Coordinates of C-alpha atoms in Angstrom, one line a residue:
X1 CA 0.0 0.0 0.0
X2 CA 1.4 3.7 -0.9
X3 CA 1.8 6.5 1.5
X4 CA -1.6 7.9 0.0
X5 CA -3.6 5.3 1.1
X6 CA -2.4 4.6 4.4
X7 CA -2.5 8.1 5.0
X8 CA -4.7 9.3 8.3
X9 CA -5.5 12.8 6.7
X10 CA -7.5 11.3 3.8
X11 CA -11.0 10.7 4.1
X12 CA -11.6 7.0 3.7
X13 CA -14.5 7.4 1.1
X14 CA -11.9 9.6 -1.2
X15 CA -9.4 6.4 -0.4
X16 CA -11.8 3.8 -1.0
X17 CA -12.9 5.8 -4.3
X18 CA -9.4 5.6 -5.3
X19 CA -9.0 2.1 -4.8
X20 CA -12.4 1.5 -6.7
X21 CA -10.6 3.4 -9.7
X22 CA -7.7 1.4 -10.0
X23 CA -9.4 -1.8 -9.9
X24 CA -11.8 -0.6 -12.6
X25 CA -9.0 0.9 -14.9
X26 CA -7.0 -2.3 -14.7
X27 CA -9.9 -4.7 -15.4
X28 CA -10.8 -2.3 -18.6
X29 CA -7.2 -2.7 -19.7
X30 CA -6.9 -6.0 -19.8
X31 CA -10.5 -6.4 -21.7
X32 CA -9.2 -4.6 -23.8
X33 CA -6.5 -6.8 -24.7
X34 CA -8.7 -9.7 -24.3
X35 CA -11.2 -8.2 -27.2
X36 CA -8.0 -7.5 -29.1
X37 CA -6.9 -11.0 -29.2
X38 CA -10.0 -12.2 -30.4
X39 CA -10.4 -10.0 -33.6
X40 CA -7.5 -12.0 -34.9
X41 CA -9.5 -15.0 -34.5
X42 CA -10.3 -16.9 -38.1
X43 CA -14.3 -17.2 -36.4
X44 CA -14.4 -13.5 -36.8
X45 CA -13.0 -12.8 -39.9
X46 CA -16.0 -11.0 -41.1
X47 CA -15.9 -8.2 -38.4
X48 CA -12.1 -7.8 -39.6
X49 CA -12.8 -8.0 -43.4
X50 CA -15.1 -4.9 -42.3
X51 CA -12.7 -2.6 -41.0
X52 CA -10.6 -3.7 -43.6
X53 CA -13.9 -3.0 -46.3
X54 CA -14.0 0.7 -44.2
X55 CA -10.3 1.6 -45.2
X56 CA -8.3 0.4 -42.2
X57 CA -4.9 -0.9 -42.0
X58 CA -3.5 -3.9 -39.6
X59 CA -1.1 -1.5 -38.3
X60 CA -4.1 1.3 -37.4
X61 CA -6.5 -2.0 -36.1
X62 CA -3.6 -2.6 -34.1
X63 CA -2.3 1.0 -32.8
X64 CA -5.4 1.6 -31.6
X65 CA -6.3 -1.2 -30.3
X66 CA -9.4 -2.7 -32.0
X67 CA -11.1 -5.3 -31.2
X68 CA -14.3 -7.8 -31.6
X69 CA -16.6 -8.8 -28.2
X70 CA -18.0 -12.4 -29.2
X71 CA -21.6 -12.7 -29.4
X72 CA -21.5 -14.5 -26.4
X73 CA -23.5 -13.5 -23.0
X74 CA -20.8 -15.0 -21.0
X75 CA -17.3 -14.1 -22.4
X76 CA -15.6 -11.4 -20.6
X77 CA -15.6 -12.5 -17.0
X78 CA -14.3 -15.8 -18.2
X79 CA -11.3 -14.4 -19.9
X80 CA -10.8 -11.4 -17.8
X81 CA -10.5 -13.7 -14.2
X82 CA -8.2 -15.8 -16.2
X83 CA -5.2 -13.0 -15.0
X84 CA -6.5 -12.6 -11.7
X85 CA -6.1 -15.1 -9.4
X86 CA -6.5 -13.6 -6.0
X87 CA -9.8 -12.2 -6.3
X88 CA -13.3 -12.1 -7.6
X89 CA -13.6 -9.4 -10.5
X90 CA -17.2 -8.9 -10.9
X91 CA -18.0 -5.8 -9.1
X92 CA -15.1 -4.6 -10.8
X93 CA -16.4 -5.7 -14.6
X94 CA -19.8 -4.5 -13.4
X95 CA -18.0 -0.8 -12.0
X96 CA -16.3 -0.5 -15.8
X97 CA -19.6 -1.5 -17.5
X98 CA -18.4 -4.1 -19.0
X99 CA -20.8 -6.9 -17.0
X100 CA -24.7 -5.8 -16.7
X101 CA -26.6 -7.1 -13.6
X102 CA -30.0 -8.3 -14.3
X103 CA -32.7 -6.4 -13.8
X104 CA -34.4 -8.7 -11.3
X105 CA -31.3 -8.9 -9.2
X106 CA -29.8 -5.6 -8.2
X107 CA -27.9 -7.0 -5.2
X108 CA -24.6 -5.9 -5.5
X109 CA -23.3 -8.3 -2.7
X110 CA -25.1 -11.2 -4.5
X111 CA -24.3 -10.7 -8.2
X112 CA -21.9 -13.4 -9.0
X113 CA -23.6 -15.6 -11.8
X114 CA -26.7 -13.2 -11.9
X115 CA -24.2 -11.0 -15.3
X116 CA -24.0 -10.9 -18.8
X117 CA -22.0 -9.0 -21.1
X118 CA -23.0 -5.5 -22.1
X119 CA -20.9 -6.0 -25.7
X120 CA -21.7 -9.0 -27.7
X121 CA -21.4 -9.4 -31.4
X122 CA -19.3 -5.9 -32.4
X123 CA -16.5 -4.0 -33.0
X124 CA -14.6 -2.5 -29.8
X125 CA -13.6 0.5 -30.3
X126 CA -11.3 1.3 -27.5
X127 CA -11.3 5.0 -25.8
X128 CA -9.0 6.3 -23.9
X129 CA -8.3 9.4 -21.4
X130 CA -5.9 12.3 -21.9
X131 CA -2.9 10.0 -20.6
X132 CA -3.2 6.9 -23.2
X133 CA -5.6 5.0 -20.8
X134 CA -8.3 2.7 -22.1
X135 CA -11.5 4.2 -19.9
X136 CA -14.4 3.0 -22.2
X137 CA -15.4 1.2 -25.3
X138 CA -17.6 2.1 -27.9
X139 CA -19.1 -0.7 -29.8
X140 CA -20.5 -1.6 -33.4
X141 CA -22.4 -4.0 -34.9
X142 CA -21.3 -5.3 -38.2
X143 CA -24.6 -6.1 -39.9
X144 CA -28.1 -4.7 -39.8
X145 CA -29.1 -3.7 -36.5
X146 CA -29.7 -0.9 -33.6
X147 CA -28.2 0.4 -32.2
X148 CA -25.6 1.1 -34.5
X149 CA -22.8 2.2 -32.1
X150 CA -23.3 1.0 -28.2
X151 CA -21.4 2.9 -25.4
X152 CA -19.5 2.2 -22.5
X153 CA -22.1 4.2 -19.7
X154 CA -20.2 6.7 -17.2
X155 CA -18.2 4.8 -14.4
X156 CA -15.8 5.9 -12.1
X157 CA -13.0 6.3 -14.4
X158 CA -15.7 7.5 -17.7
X159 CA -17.8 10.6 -18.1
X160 CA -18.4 11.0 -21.6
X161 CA -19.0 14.9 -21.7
X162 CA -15.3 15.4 -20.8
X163 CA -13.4 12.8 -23.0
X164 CA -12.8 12.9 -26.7
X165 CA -11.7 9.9 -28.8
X166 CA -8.2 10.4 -30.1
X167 CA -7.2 13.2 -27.8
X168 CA -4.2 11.2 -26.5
X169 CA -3.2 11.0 -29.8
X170 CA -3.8 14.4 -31.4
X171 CA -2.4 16.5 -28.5
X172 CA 0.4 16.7 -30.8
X173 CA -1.0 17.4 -33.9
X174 CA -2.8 20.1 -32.5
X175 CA -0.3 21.8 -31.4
X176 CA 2.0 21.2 -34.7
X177 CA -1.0 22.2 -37.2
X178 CA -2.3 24.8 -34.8
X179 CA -6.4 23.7 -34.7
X180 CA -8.2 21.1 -34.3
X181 CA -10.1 18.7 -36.8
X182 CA -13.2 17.9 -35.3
X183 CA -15.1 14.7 -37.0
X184 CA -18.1 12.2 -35.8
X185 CA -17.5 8.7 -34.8
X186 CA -14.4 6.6 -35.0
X187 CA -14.2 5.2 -38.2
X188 CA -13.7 8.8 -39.8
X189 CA -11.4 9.5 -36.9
X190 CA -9.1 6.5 -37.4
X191 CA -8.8 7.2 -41.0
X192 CA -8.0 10.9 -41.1
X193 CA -5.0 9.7 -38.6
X194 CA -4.4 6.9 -40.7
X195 CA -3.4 9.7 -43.8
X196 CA -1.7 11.7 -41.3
X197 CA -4.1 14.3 -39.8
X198 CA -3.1 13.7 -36.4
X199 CA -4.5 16.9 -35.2
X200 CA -8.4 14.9 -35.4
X201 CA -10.6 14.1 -32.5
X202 CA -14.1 12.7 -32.2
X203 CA -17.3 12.7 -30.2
X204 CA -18.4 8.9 -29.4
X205 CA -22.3 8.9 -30.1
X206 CA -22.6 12.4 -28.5
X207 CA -23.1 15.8 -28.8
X208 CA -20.1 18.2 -28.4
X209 CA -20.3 19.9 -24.8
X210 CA -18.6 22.4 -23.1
X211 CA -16.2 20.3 -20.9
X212 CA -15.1 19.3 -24.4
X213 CA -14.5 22.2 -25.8
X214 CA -12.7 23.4 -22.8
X215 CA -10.3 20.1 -23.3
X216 CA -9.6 21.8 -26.9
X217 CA -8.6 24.6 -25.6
X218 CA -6.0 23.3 -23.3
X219 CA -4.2 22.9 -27.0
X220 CA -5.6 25.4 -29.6
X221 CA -7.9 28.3 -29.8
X222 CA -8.8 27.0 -33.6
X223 CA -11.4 23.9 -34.3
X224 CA -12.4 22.7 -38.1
X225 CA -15.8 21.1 -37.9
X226 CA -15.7 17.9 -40.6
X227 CA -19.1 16.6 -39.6
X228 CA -21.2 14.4 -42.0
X229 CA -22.7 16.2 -44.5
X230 CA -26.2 14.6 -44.0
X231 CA -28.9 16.8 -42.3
X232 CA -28.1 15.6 -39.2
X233 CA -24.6 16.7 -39.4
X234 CA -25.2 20.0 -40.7
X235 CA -27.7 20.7 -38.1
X236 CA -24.8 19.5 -35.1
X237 CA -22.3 22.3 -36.7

């Protein structure tokens, strides 16, 4: 234990918050790699043919961490516990909204076998904080089917008002090209990247809020709007 949590000055619901966090960022990491491995699996060739159909390359797939979460309702538990011996990592998969409870059981003390997976049958799409930290996912399908794109919900370590997809990333490329290119969704996020527009972020399925904006700012005063140019995304500019 570190001097910060053994500390008598702390208040032990700041210290038990802390301690919630960690658990919840290292059990989204390692999904993270466990949903990676599995896009490279020769059963789900189809959701890699697709990102492949959209334009991506294996090295992009792979910088960013793509991956596929089976159709399966029990999968992630499974291969998550696999690296943790010591301890039961429910409430923690359930904390990072990766694991749903069922509705008619809302016991948190009782919740072991009572989960199922909140991403089944799509794309992961990896998102990660200011410091290169996987924090959420955002999902899609591959074929027909709504929604289109499913999000990780806010958790401890997630609110989705304050983080932009790609920031870690573009920080840079802001400050090299001197704005910031501002698109929807990954896909045209990972491909302006991919032809070297490393100065691009993205809103994940939502609107673009203040808290964002004021994370632009941290890096440039100057933001290029490349929305869709359906009705909806000419309305959103």
């Amino acid at each position: 234990e570190s001097d910060w949590e053994n500390s008598k000055q702390r208040d032990p619901k700041a210290i038990e918050e802390d301690l919630v966090k960690k658990r919840v960022y290292t059990v989204m990491h390692t999904a993270v790699e466990v949903y990676g491995e599995e896009l490279k699996h020769p059963d789900y060739k189809k959701a890699l043919d697709y990102l492949h159909k959209r334009g991506l390359k294996d090295e992009t797939i792979l910088h960013w961490h793509i991956g596929f979460a089976p159709d399966l309702w029990q999968f992630v538990e499974a291969r998550v516990s696999a690296t943790y011996r010591e301890r039961t990592i429910t409430q923690d998969l359930v904390a990072a909204g990766l694991l749903k409870v069922r509705e008619n059981n809302q016991d948190t003390n009782r919740i072991n076998g009572n989960t199922y997976d909140f991403f089944r049958g799509r794309i992961t799409f990896p998102i990660f904080d200011v410091a290169g930290k996987p924090v959420a996912i955002s999902a899609r399908i591959i074929d027909q089917g709504e929604p289109k794109y499913l999000n990780s919900p806010d958790t401890p370590i997630f609110n989705k008002s304050q983080v932009l997809y790609g920031l870690h990333k573009a920080k840079d490329g802001m400050r090299k090209w001197k704005f910031a290119l501002l698109v929807e969704g990954q896909l045209d996020l990972l491909l302006c990247h991919q032809e070297g527009f490393d100065q691009t972020v993205a809103t994940s399925g939502t609107a673009l809020t203040d808290d964002h904006l004021r994370l632009l700012k941290r890096y440039t005063n100057n933001l290029m709007l490349v929305y869709d140019a359906d009705q909806a995304g000419m309305k959103a500019t």
